[in-house]
mmCIF file of C-alpha atoms in Angstrom:
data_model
loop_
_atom_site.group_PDB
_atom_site.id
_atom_site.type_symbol
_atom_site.label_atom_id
_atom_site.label_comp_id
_atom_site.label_asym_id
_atom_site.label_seq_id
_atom_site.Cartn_x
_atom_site.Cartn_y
_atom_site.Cartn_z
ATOM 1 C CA UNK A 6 6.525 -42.344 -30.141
ATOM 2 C CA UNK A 7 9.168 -40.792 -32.060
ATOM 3 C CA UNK A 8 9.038 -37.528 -34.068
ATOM 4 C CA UNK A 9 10.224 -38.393 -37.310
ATOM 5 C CA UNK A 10 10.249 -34.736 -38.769
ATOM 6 C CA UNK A 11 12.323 -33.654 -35.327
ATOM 7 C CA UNK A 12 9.018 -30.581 -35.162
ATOM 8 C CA UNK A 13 8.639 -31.071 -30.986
ATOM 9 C CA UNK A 14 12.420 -30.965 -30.703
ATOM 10 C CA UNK A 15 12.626 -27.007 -31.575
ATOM 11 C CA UNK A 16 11.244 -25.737 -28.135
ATOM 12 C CA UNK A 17 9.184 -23.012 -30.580
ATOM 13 C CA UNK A 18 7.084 -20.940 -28.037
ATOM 14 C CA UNK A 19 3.507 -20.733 -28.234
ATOM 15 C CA UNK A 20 1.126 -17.903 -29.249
ATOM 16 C CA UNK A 21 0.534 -17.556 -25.457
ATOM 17 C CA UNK A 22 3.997 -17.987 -23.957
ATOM 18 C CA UNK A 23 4.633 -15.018 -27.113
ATOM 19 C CA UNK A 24 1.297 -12.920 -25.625
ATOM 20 C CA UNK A 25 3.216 -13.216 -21.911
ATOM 21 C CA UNK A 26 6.861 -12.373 -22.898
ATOM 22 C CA UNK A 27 5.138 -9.443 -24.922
ATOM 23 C CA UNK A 28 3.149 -8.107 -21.571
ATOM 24 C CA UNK A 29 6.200 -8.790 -19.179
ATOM 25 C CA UNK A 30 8.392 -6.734 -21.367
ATOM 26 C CA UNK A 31 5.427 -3.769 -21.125
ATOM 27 C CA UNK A 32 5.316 -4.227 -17.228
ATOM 28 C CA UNK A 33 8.676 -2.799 -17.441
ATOM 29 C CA UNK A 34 7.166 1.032 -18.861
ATOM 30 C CA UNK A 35 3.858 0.677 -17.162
ATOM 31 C CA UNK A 36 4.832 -1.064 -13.434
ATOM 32 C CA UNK A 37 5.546 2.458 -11.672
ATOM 33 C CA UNK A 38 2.106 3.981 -13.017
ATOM 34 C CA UNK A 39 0.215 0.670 -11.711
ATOM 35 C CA UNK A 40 1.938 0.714 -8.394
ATOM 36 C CA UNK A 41 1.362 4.297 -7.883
ATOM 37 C CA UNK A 42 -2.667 4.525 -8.883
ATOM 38 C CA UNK A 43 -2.955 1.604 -6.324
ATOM 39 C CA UNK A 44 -0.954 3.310 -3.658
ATOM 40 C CA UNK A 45 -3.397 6.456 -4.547
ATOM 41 C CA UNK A 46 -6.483 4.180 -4.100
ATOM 42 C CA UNK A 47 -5.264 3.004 -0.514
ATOM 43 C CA UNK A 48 -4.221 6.616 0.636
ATOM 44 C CA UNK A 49 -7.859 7.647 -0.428
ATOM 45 C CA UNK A 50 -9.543 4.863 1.395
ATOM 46 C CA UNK A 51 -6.992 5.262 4.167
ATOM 47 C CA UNK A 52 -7.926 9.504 4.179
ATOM 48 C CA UNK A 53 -11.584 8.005 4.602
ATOM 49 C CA UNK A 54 -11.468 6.133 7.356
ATOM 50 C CA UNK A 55 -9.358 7.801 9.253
ATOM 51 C CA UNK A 56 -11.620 10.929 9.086
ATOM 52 C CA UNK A 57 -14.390 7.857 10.154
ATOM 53 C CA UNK A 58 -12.729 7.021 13.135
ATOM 54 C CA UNK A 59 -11.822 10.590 14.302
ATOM 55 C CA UNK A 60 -15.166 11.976 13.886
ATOM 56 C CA UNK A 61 -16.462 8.818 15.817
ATOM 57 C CA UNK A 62 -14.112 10.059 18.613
ATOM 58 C CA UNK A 63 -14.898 13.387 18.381
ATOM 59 C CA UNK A 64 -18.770 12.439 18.576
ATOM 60 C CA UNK A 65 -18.548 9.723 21.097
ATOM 61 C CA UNK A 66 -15.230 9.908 22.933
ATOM 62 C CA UNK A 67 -16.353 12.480 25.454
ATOM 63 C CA UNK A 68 -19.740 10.992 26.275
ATOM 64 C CA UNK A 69 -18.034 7.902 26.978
ATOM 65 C CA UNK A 70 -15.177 8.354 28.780
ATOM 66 C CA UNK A 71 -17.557 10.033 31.536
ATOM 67 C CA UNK A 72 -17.972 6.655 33.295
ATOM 68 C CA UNK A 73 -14.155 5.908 33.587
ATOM 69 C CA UNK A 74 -11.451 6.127 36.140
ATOM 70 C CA UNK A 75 -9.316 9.077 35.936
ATOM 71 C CA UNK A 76 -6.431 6.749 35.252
ATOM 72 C CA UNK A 77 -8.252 4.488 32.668
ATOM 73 C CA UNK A 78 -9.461 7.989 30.911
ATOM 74 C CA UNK A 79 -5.842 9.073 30.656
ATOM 75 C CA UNK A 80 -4.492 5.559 29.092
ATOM 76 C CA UNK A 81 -7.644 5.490 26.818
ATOM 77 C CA UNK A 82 -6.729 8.890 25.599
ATOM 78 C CA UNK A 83 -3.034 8.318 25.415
ATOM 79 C CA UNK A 84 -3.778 5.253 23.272
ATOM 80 C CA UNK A 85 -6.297 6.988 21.408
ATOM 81 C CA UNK A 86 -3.320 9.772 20.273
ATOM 82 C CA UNK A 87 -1.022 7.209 19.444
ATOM 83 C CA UNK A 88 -3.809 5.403 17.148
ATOM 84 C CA UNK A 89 -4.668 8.670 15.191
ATOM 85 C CA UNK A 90 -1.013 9.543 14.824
ATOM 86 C CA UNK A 91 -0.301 5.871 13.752
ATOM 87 C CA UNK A 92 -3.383 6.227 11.144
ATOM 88 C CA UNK A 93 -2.101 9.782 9.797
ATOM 89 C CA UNK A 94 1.329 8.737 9.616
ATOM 90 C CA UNK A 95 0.034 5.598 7.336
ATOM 91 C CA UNK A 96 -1.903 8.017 5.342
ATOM 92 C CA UNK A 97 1.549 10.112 4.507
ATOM 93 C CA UNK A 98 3.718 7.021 3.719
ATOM 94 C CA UNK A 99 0.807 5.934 1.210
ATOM 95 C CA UNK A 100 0.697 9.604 0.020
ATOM 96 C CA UNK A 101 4.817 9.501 -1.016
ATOM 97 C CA UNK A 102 3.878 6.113 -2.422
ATOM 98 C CA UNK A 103 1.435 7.507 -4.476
ATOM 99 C CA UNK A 104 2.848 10.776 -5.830
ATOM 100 C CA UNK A 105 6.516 9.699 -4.834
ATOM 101 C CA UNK A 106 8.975 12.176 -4.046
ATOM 102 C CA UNK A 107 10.559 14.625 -6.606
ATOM 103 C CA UNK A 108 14.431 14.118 -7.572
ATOM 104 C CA UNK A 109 16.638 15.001 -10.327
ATOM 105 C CA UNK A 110 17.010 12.637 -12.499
ATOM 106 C CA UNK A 111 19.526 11.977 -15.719
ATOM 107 C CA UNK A 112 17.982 11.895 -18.755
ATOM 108 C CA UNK A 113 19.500 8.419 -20.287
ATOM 109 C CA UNK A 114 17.180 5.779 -20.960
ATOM 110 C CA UNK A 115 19.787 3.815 -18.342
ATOM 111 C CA UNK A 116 19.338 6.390 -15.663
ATOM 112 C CA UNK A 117 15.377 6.420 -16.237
ATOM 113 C CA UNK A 118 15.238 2.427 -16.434
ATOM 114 C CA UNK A 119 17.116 2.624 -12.981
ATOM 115 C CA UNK A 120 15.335 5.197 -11.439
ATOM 116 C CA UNK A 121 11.583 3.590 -12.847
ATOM 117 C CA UNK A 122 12.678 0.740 -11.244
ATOM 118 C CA UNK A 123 14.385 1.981 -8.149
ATOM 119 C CA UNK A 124 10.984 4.412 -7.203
ATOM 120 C CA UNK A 125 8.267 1.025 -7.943
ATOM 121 C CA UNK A 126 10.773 -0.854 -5.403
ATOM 122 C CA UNK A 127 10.149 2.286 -2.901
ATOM 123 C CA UNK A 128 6.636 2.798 -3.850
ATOM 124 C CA UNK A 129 5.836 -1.228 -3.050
ATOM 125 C CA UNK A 130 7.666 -0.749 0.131
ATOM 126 C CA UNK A 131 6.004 2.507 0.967
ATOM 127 C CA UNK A 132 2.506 0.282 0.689
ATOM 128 C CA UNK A 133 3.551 -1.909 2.631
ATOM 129 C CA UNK A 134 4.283 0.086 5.809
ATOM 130 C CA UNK A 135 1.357 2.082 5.473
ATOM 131 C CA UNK A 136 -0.772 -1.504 5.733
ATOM 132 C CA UNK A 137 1.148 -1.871 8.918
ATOM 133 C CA UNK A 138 0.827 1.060 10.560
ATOM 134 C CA UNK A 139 -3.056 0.819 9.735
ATOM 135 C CA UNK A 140 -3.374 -2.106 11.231
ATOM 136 C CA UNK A 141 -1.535 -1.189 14.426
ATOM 137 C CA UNK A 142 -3.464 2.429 14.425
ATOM 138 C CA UNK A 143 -6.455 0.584 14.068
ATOM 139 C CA UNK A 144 -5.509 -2.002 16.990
ATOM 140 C CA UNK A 145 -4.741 0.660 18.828
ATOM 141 C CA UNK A 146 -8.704 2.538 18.496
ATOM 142 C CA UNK A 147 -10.355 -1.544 19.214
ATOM 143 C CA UNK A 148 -7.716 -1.586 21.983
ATOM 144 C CA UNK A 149 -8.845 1.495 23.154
ATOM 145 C CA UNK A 150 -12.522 1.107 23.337
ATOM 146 C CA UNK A 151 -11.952 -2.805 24.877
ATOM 147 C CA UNK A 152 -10.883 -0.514 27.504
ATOM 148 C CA UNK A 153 -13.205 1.865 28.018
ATOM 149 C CA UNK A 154 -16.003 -0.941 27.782
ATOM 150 C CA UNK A 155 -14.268 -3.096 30.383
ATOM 151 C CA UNK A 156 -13.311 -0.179 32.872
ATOM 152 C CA UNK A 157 -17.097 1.497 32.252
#
């Protein structure tokens, strides 16, 4: 099986590998825009629940915590706090992530390439600890009313 004409030896890229070089090297101008419309979806389904859950406290909280223990009323309502405050502070990191925070910037193609790439790293980062502190705030509300169903 030898090429005679030497036409597989030339490593020529194909139309698709050209299509994928051609949208990587767009990623670069486009990658902060991406990462921040996604970080604005999560802070607006973040905003939503988090105004779920509080108004789901707000409603039942009282009625329930009725039937507990002075003691168990306190640590449900002490974890409660710590939940909402762990949800709103989620919502704020995914809020910087999203709009990202103002700075002065040069203005040299180098200096813009470095910052683009310097506030997607942030922005990534910023989504990330705003999934983690929603999932601990909302550990912290099932937590919670585990609680306040055992100790009822």
């Amino acid at each position: 099986m030898s090429d005679p004409e030497g036409l597989h030896d030339l490593n020529v890229p194909s139309r698709s590998d050209m299509r994928w070089a051609d949208m990587a090297a767009e990623l670069e101008f486009t990658q902060l825009d991406s990462v921040r419309a996604t970080a604005s979806k999560w802070r607006d389904v973040l905003v939503s629940l988090v105004a779920l859950i509080s108004t789901a406290i707000a409603i039942g909280g009282p009625r329930s915590a009725q039937g507990l223990a002075a003691c168990d009323r306190i640590i449900v309502g002490l974890l409660l706090g710590v939940s909402l405050a762990t949800l709103l502070a989620a919502v704020v990191v995914s809020a910087s992530a999203s709009f990202g925070i103002p700075t002065k910037i040069a203005l040299t193609g180098e200096a813009l390439r470095s910052w683009s790439s310097d506030t997607t790293t942030c922005a990534v980062r910023s989504i990330k600890i705003s999934l983690v502190l929603f999932v601990v705030g909302i550990s912290g509300v099932a937590i919670s009313g585990l609680i306040g169903f055992i100790a009822s």
